[in-house]
Short mmCIF file of N, CA, C and O in Angstrom, two decimals:
data_model
loop_
_atom_site.label_atom_id
_atom_site.label_comp_id
_atom_site.label_asym_id
_atom_site.label_seq_id
_atom_site.Cartn_x
_atom_site.Cartn_y
_atom_site.Cartn_z
N MET P 114 -42.19 -23.74 1.83
CA MET P 114 -41.71 -22.58 2.54
C MET P 114 -40.20 -22.70 2.74
O MET P 114 -39.69 -23.75 3.13
N ALA P 115 -39.50 -21.62 2.43
CA ALA P 115 -38.05 -21.62 2.52
C ALA P 115 -37.60 -21.56 3.98
O ALA P 115 -38.28 -20.97 4.83
N GLY P 116 -36.45 -22.18 4.25
CA GLY P 116 -35.90 -22.13 5.61
C GLY P 116 -35.29 -20.78 5.88
O GLY P 116 -34.94 -20.02 4.99
N LYS P 117 -35.16 -20.47 7.17
CA LYS P 117 -34.58 -19.18 7.55
C LYS P 117 -33.08 -19.17 7.29
O LYS P 117 -32.40 -20.17 7.48
N GLN P 118 -32.59 -18.01 6.91
CA GLN P 118 -31.17 -17.84 6.68
C GLN P 118 -30.53 -17.29 7.95
O GLN P 118 -31.04 -16.33 8.53
N THR P 119 -29.44 -17.90 8.38
CA THR P 119 -28.77 -17.40 9.58
C THR P 119 -28.00 -16.13 9.24
O THR P 119 -27.72 -15.84 8.08
N SER P 120 -27.64 -15.38 10.27
CA SER P 120 -26.89 -14.14 10.04
C SER P 120 -25.51 -14.44 9.47
O SER P 120 -24.99 -13.68 8.66
N ALA P 121 -24.93 -15.58 9.86
CA ALA P 121 -23.62 -15.96 9.33
C ALA P 121 -23.71 -16.25 7.84
O ALA P 121 -22.83 -15.88 7.06
N GLU P 122 -24.79 -16.91 7.43
CA GLU P 122 -24.97 -17.21 6.01
C GLU P 122 -25.17 -15.92 5.21
O GLU P 122 -24.64 -15.76 4.11
N LYS P 123 -25.92 -15.00 5.79
CA LYS P 123 -26.16 -13.72 5.13
C LYS P 123 -24.85 -12.94 4.99
O LYS P 123 -24.56 -12.38 3.93
N ARG P 124 -24.07 -12.89 6.05
CA ARG P 124 -22.79 -12.18 6.01
C ARG P 124 -21.85 -12.80 4.99
O ARG P 124 -21.13 -12.10 4.28
N TYR P 125 -21.86 -14.13 4.92
CA TYR P 125 -21.01 -14.81 3.94
C TYR P 125 -21.44 -14.43 2.52
O TYR P 125 -20.60 -14.14 1.67
N ALA P 126 -22.73 -14.42 2.26
CA ALA P 126 -23.24 -14.08 0.93
C ALA P 126 -22.87 -12.63 0.58
O ALA P 126 -22.45 -12.34 -0.54
N GLN P 127 -22.99 -11.72 1.55
CA GLN P 127 -22.65 -10.33 1.31
C GLN P 127 -21.15 -10.16 1.04
O GLN P 127 -20.75 -9.43 0.13
N SER P 128 -20.35 -10.84 1.82
CA SER P 128 -18.90 -10.71 1.64
C SER P 128 -18.45 -11.30 0.31
O SER P 128 -17.51 -10.80 -0.31
N GLU P 129 -19.13 -12.35 -0.14
CA GLU P 129 -18.80 -12.97 -1.43
C GLU P 129 -19.11 -12.00 -2.58
O GLU P 129 -18.31 -11.86 -3.51
N VAL P 130 -20.23 -11.32 -2.50
CA VAL P 130 -20.60 -10.34 -3.52
C VAL P 130 -19.57 -9.20 -3.54
O VAL P 130 -19.09 -8.79 -4.60
N ARG P 131 -19.20 -8.71 -2.36
CA ARG P 131 -18.20 -7.63 -2.27
C ARG P 131 -16.85 -8.09 -2.78
O ARG P 131 -16.15 -7.34 -3.47
N ARG P 132 -16.47 -9.31 -2.46
CA ARG P 132 -15.17 -9.84 -2.89
C ARG P 132 -15.09 -9.87 -4.41
O ARG P 132 -14.09 -9.44 -5.00
N LEU P 133 -16.13 -10.35 -5.05
CA LEU P 133 -16.14 -10.43 -6.51
C LEU P 133 -16.14 -9.03 -7.14
O LEU P 133 -15.47 -8.79 -8.16
N HIS P 134 -16.87 -8.11 -6.54
CA HIS P 134 -16.91 -6.74 -7.03
C HIS P 134 -15.53 -6.10 -6.92
O HIS P 134 -15.03 -5.48 -7.87
N ASN P 135 -14.90 -6.25 -5.75
CA ASN P 135 -13.57 -5.68 -5.53
C ASN P 135 -12.53 -6.32 -6.45
O ASN P 135 -11.64 -5.65 -6.96
N LYS P 136 -12.66 -7.62 -6.67
CA LYS P 136 -11.73 -8.34 -7.53
C LYS P 136 -11.80 -7.80 -8.96
O LYS P 136 -10.76 -7.64 -9.62
N ALA P 137 -12.99 -7.51 -9.43
CA ALA P 137 -13.17 -6.97 -10.78
C ALA P 137 -12.51 -5.60 -10.90
O ALA P 137 -11.85 -5.30 -11.91
N ILE P 138 -12.68 -4.77 -9.90
CA ILE P 138 -12.09 -3.42 -9.92
C ILE P 138 -10.57 -3.51 -9.89
O ILE P 138 -9.87 -2.82 -10.64
N LYS P 139 -10.03 -4.38 -9.03
CA LYS P 139 -8.57 -4.55 -8.95
C LYS P 139 -8.01 -5.08 -10.26
O LYS P 139 -6.95 -4.65 -10.73
N SER P 140 -8.73 -5.99 -10.88
CA SER P 140 -8.31 -6.57 -12.15
C SER P 140 -8.24 -5.50 -13.23
O SER P 140 -7.29 -5.45 -14.02
N THR P 141 -9.21 -4.61 -13.24
CA THR P 141 -9.23 -3.52 -14.22
C THR P 141 -8.02 -2.61 -14.01
O THR P 141 -7.36 -2.23 -14.98
N CYS P 142 -7.72 -2.30 -12.77
CA CYS P 142 -6.56 -1.46 -12.46
C CYS P 142 -5.27 -2.12 -12.92
O CYS P 142 -4.39 -1.47 -13.50
N LYS P 143 -5.15 -3.41 -12.68
CA LYS P 143 -3.95 -4.14 -13.08
C LYS P 143 -3.81 -4.17 -14.60
O LYS P 143 -2.70 -4.06 -15.14
N THR P 144 -4.93 -4.30 -15.30
CA THR P 144 -4.90 -4.32 -16.76
C THR P 144 -4.41 -3.00 -17.30
O THR P 144 -3.56 -2.96 -18.20
N TYR P 145 -4.93 -1.89 -16.77
CA TYR P 145 -4.49 -0.57 -17.22
C TYR P 145 -3.03 -0.33 -16.88
O TYR P 145 -2.30 0.31 -17.67
N ALA P 146 -2.58 -0.82 -15.74
CA ALA P 146 -1.17 -0.67 -15.37
C ALA P 146 -0.28 -1.43 -16.35
O ALA P 146 0.77 -0.93 -16.79
N LYS P 147 -0.71 -2.62 -16.72
CA LYS P 147 0.05 -3.43 -17.67
C LYS P 147 0.13 -2.73 -19.03
O LYS P 147 1.19 -2.70 -19.67
N GLN P 148 -1.00 -2.15 -19.47
CA GLN P 148 -1.02 -1.44 -20.75
C GLN P 148 -0.10 -0.23 -20.71
O GLN P 148 0.61 0.06 -21.69
N PHE P 149 -0.08 0.48 -19.59
CA PHE P 149 0.79 1.63 -19.43
C PHE P 149 2.26 1.20 -19.52
O PHE P 149 3.05 1.81 -20.24
N ILE P 150 2.61 0.15 -18.81
CA ILE P 150 3.99 -0.33 -18.80
C ILE P 150 4.42 -0.78 -20.19
O ILE P 150 5.54 -0.50 -20.63
N GLU P 151 3.52 -1.44 -20.91
CA GLU P 151 3.84 -1.87 -22.29
C GLU P 151 4.08 -0.66 -23.18
O GLU P 151 5.00 -0.66 -24.01
N ALA P 152 3.29 0.39 -23.03
CA ALA P 152 3.46 1.61 -23.82
C ALA P 152 4.79 2.28 -23.50
O ALA P 152 5.48 2.78 -24.40
N VAL P 153 5.17 2.29 -22.23
CA VAL P 153 6.45 2.89 -21.83
C VAL P 153 7.61 2.08 -22.41
O VAL P 153 8.56 2.65 -22.96
N HIS P 154 7.53 0.76 -22.32
CA HIS P 154 8.61 -0.08 -22.84
C HIS P 154 8.70 -0.01 -24.36
O HIS P 154 9.78 -0.22 -24.92
N ALA P 155 7.59 0.32 -25.01
CA ALA P 155 7.59 0.49 -26.46
C ALA P 155 8.08 1.88 -26.86
O ALA P 155 8.15 2.21 -28.05
N LYS P 156 8.40 2.72 -25.88
CA LYS P 156 8.91 4.08 -26.08
C LYS P 156 7.91 4.98 -26.81
O LYS P 156 8.28 5.87 -27.55
N ASP P 157 6.63 4.73 -26.60
CA ASP P 157 5.57 5.53 -27.21
C ASP P 157 5.05 6.51 -26.17
O ASP P 157 4.17 6.19 -25.37
N GLN P 158 5.60 7.72 -26.18
CA GLN P 158 5.31 8.69 -25.13
C GLN P 158 3.85 9.14 -25.14
O GLN P 158 3.22 9.22 -24.08
N LYS P 159 3.30 9.39 -26.31
CA LYS P 159 1.92 9.87 -26.39
C LYS P 159 0.94 8.82 -25.87
O LYS P 159 0.04 9.11 -25.09
N LEU P 160 1.13 7.58 -26.30
CA LEU P 160 0.27 6.49 -25.85
C LEU P 160 0.42 6.27 -24.34
O LEU P 160 -0.56 6.05 -23.63
N ALA P 161 1.66 6.37 -23.87
CA ALA P 161 1.92 6.19 -22.44
C ALA P 161 1.20 7.26 -21.61
O ALA P 161 0.66 6.96 -20.54
N GLU P 162 1.19 8.49 -22.11
CA GLU P 162 0.49 9.57 -21.40
C GLU P 162 -1.01 9.27 -21.31
O GLU P 162 -1.63 9.46 -20.26
N GLU P 163 -1.58 8.81 -22.42
CA GLU P 163 -3.00 8.46 -22.44
C GLU P 163 -3.30 7.32 -21.46
O GLU P 163 -4.29 7.37 -20.72
N LYS P 164 -2.46 6.31 -21.48
CA LYS P 164 -2.65 5.15 -20.60
C LYS P 164 -2.50 5.55 -19.14
O LYS P 164 -3.20 5.03 -18.27
N TYR P 165 -1.57 6.48 -18.86
CA TYR P 165 -1.39 6.93 -17.49
C TYR P 165 -2.63 7.67 -16.99
O TYR P 165 -3.06 7.46 -15.85
N LYS P 166 -3.21 8.51 -17.84
CA LYS P 166 -4.42 9.24 -17.44
C LYS P 166 -5.55 8.26 -17.12
O LYS P 166 -6.27 8.43 -16.14
N THR P 167 -5.68 7.24 -17.96
CA THR P 167 -6.72 6.23 -17.73
C THR P 167 -6.44 5.46 -16.44
O THR P 167 -7.36 5.23 -15.64
N LEU P 168 -5.19 5.07 -16.24
CA LEU P 168 -4.81 4.34 -15.04
C LEU P 168 -5.06 5.19 -13.79
O LEU P 168 -5.62 4.70 -12.80
N GLN P 169 -4.70 6.46 -13.86
CA GLN P 169 -4.89 7.36 -12.72
C GLN P 169 -6.38 7.47 -12.38
O GLN P 169 -6.76 7.42 -11.20
N LYS P 170 -7.21 7.58 -13.40
CA LYS P 170 -8.66 7.69 -13.20
C LYS P 170 -9.20 6.42 -12.53
O LYS P 170 -10.00 6.48 -11.60
N GLU P 171 -8.76 5.26 -13.01
CA GLU P 171 -9.22 3.99 -12.44
C GLU P 171 -8.76 3.81 -10.99
O GLU P 171 -9.52 3.33 -10.15
N LEU P 172 -7.51 4.18 -10.72
CA LEU P 172 -7.00 4.06 -9.35
C LEU P 172 -7.76 4.98 -8.40
O LEU P 172 -8.11 4.57 -7.29
N ASP P 173 -8.02 6.20 -8.85
CA ASP P 173 -8.78 7.14 -8.01
C ASP P 173 -10.20 6.64 -7.78
O ASP P 173 -10.76 6.79 -6.70
N SER P 174 -10.76 6.01 -8.81
CA SER P 174 -12.10 5.45 -8.69
C SER P 174 -12.11 4.31 -7.69
O SER P 174 -13.01 4.21 -6.84
N ALA P 175 -11.10 3.44 -7.76
CA ALA P 175 -11.00 2.33 -6.81
C ALA P 175 -10.82 2.85 -5.39
O ALA P 175 -11.37 2.29 -4.43
N ARG P 176 -10.09 3.94 -5.25
CA ARG P 176 -9.89 4.55 -3.93
C ARG P 176 -11.21 5.08 -3.38
O ARG P 176 -11.54 4.86 -2.22
N SER P 177 -11.97 5.75 -4.22
CA SER P 177 -13.22 6.35 -3.74
C SER P 177 -14.25 5.27 -3.38
O SER P 177 -15.11 5.50 -2.54
N LYS P 178 -14.12 4.09 -3.99
CA LYS P 178 -15.03 2.98 -3.69
C LYS P 178 -14.56 2.17 -2.48
O LYS P 178 -15.24 1.26 -2.04
N GLY P 179 -13.37 2.48 -1.99
CA GLY P 179 -12.85 1.78 -0.82
C GLY P 179 -12.19 0.45 -1.13
O GLY P 179 -11.92 -0.33 -0.23
N VAL P 180 -11.91 0.21 -2.41
CA VAL P 180 -11.27 -1.06 -2.80
C VAL P 180 -9.78 -1.02 -2.49
O VAL P 180 -9.21 -1.99 -2.01
N LEU P 181 -9.16 0.13 -2.78
CA LEU P 181 -7.74 0.31 -2.49
C LEU P 181 -7.59 1.43 -1.46
O LEU P 181 -8.41 2.35 -1.41
N THR P 182 -6.53 1.37 -0.68
CA THR P 182 -6.28 2.41 0.31
C THR P 182 -5.61 3.62 -0.34
O THR P 182 -5.04 3.51 -1.43
N ARG P 183 -5.69 4.73 0.35
CA ARG P 183 -5.11 5.98 -0.16
C ARG P 183 -3.61 5.81 -0.42
O ARG P 183 -3.09 6.23 -1.46
N ASN P 184 -2.91 5.19 0.51
CA ASN P 184 -1.46 5.04 0.36
C ASN P 184 -1.11 4.11 -0.79
O ASN P 184 -0.13 4.34 -1.50
N ALA P 185 -1.89 3.07 -0.98
CA ALA P 185 -1.62 2.14 -2.08
C ALA P 185 -1.79 2.83 -3.42
O ALA P 185 -0.96 2.66 -4.33
N VAL P 186 -2.83 3.63 -3.55
CA VAL P 186 -3.08 4.35 -4.79
C VAL P 186 -1.96 5.36 -5.03
O VAL P 186 -1.42 5.46 -6.15
N SER P 187 -1.57 6.08 -4.01
CA SER P 187 -0.50 7.07 -4.14
C SER P 187 0.81 6.39 -4.55
O SER P 187 1.53 6.89 -5.41
N ARG P 188 1.10 5.27 -3.95
CA ARG P 188 2.32 4.53 -4.25
C ARG P 188 2.33 4.06 -5.70
O ARG P 188 3.32 4.22 -6.42
N LYS P 189 1.22 3.50 -6.16
CA LYS P 189 1.14 3.00 -7.53
C LYS P 189 1.28 4.14 -8.54
O LYS P 189 2.02 4.02 -9.53
N LYS P 190 0.59 5.25 -8.30
CA LYS P 190 0.67 6.38 -9.22
C LYS P 190 2.08 6.95 -9.24
O LYS P 190 2.61 7.30 -10.31
N SER P 191 2.70 7.02 -8.07
CA SER P 191 4.06 7.55 -7.98
C SER P 191 5.05 6.68 -8.74
O SER P 191 5.90 7.18 -9.49
N ARG P 192 4.94 5.38 -8.59
CA ARG P 192 5.87 4.47 -9.27
C ARG P 192 5.68 4.51 -10.77
O ARG P 192 6.65 4.44 -11.53
N MET P 193 4.44 4.62 -11.21
CA MET P 193 4.18 4.68 -12.65
C MET P 193 4.72 5.99 -13.23
O MET P 193 5.31 6.00 -14.30
N MET P 194 4.53 7.09 -12.52
CA MET P 194 5.02 8.38 -13.00
C MET P 194 6.55 8.39 -13.00
O MET P 194 7.17 8.94 -13.91
N LYS P 195 7.15 7.75 -12.01
CA LYS P 195 8.61 7.66 -11.95
C LYS P 195 9.14 6.88 -13.15
O LYS P 195 10.11 7.29 -13.79
N LEU P 196 8.48 5.78 -13.49
CA LEU P 196 8.87 4.98 -14.66
C LEU P 196 8.76 5.82 -15.92
O LEU P 196 9.65 5.80 -16.77
N PHE P 197 7.68 6.58 -16.03
CA PHE P 197 7.46 7.44 -17.19
C PHE P 197 8.57 8.49 -17.29
O PHE P 197 9.15 8.69 -18.36
N ASN P 198 8.86 9.16 -16.17
CA ASN P 198 9.86 10.23 -16.18
C ASN P 198 11.26 9.71 -16.48
O ASN P 198 12.02 10.38 -17.18
N VAL P 199 11.61 8.57 -15.96
CA VAL P 199 12.92 8.00 -16.20
C VAL P 199 13.07 7.60 -17.67
O VAL P 199 14.11 7.81 -18.29
N THR P 200 12.01 7.07 -18.23
CA THR P 200 12.05 6.60 -19.62
C THR P 200 12.07 7.76 -20.60
O THR P 200 12.79 7.72 -21.60
N PHE P 201 11.29 8.79 -20.35
CA PHE P 201 11.15 9.89 -21.29
C PHE P 201 11.75 11.19 -20.79
O PHE P 201 11.25 12.27 -21.08
N GLU P 202 12.85 11.11 -20.05
CA GLU P 202 13.48 12.32 -19.52
C GLU P 202 14.05 13.17 -20.67
O GLU P 202 14.45 12.63 -21.70
N ALA P 203 14.04 14.47 -20.48
CA ALA P 203 14.55 15.38 -21.50
C ALA P 203 16.05 15.19 -21.65
O ALA P 203 16.78 15.14 -20.67
N LYS P 204 16.47 15.06 -22.89
CA LYS P 204 17.91 14.82 -23.14
C LYS P 204 18.53 15.98 -23.86
O LYS P 204 17.98 16.69 -24.57
#
């Protein structure tokens, strides 16, 4: 017969599962951000637009899941769009 699990042990197990889940989502967001930045530095406007759309979708998804805060998502999207606009401004 298995021993009883304390509430502290249960909370620890739950928080560990959530931590790993959140870490995976954050990692995905960082990967897409890196790909977007590489596309911008390569001066590939079409690819950068595609990567930005993907990044925006992932950030919004992370926000809806409660992994990132609203302000953090807004800040990241704003900075990425600013980088895009500065790099590909109409000349």
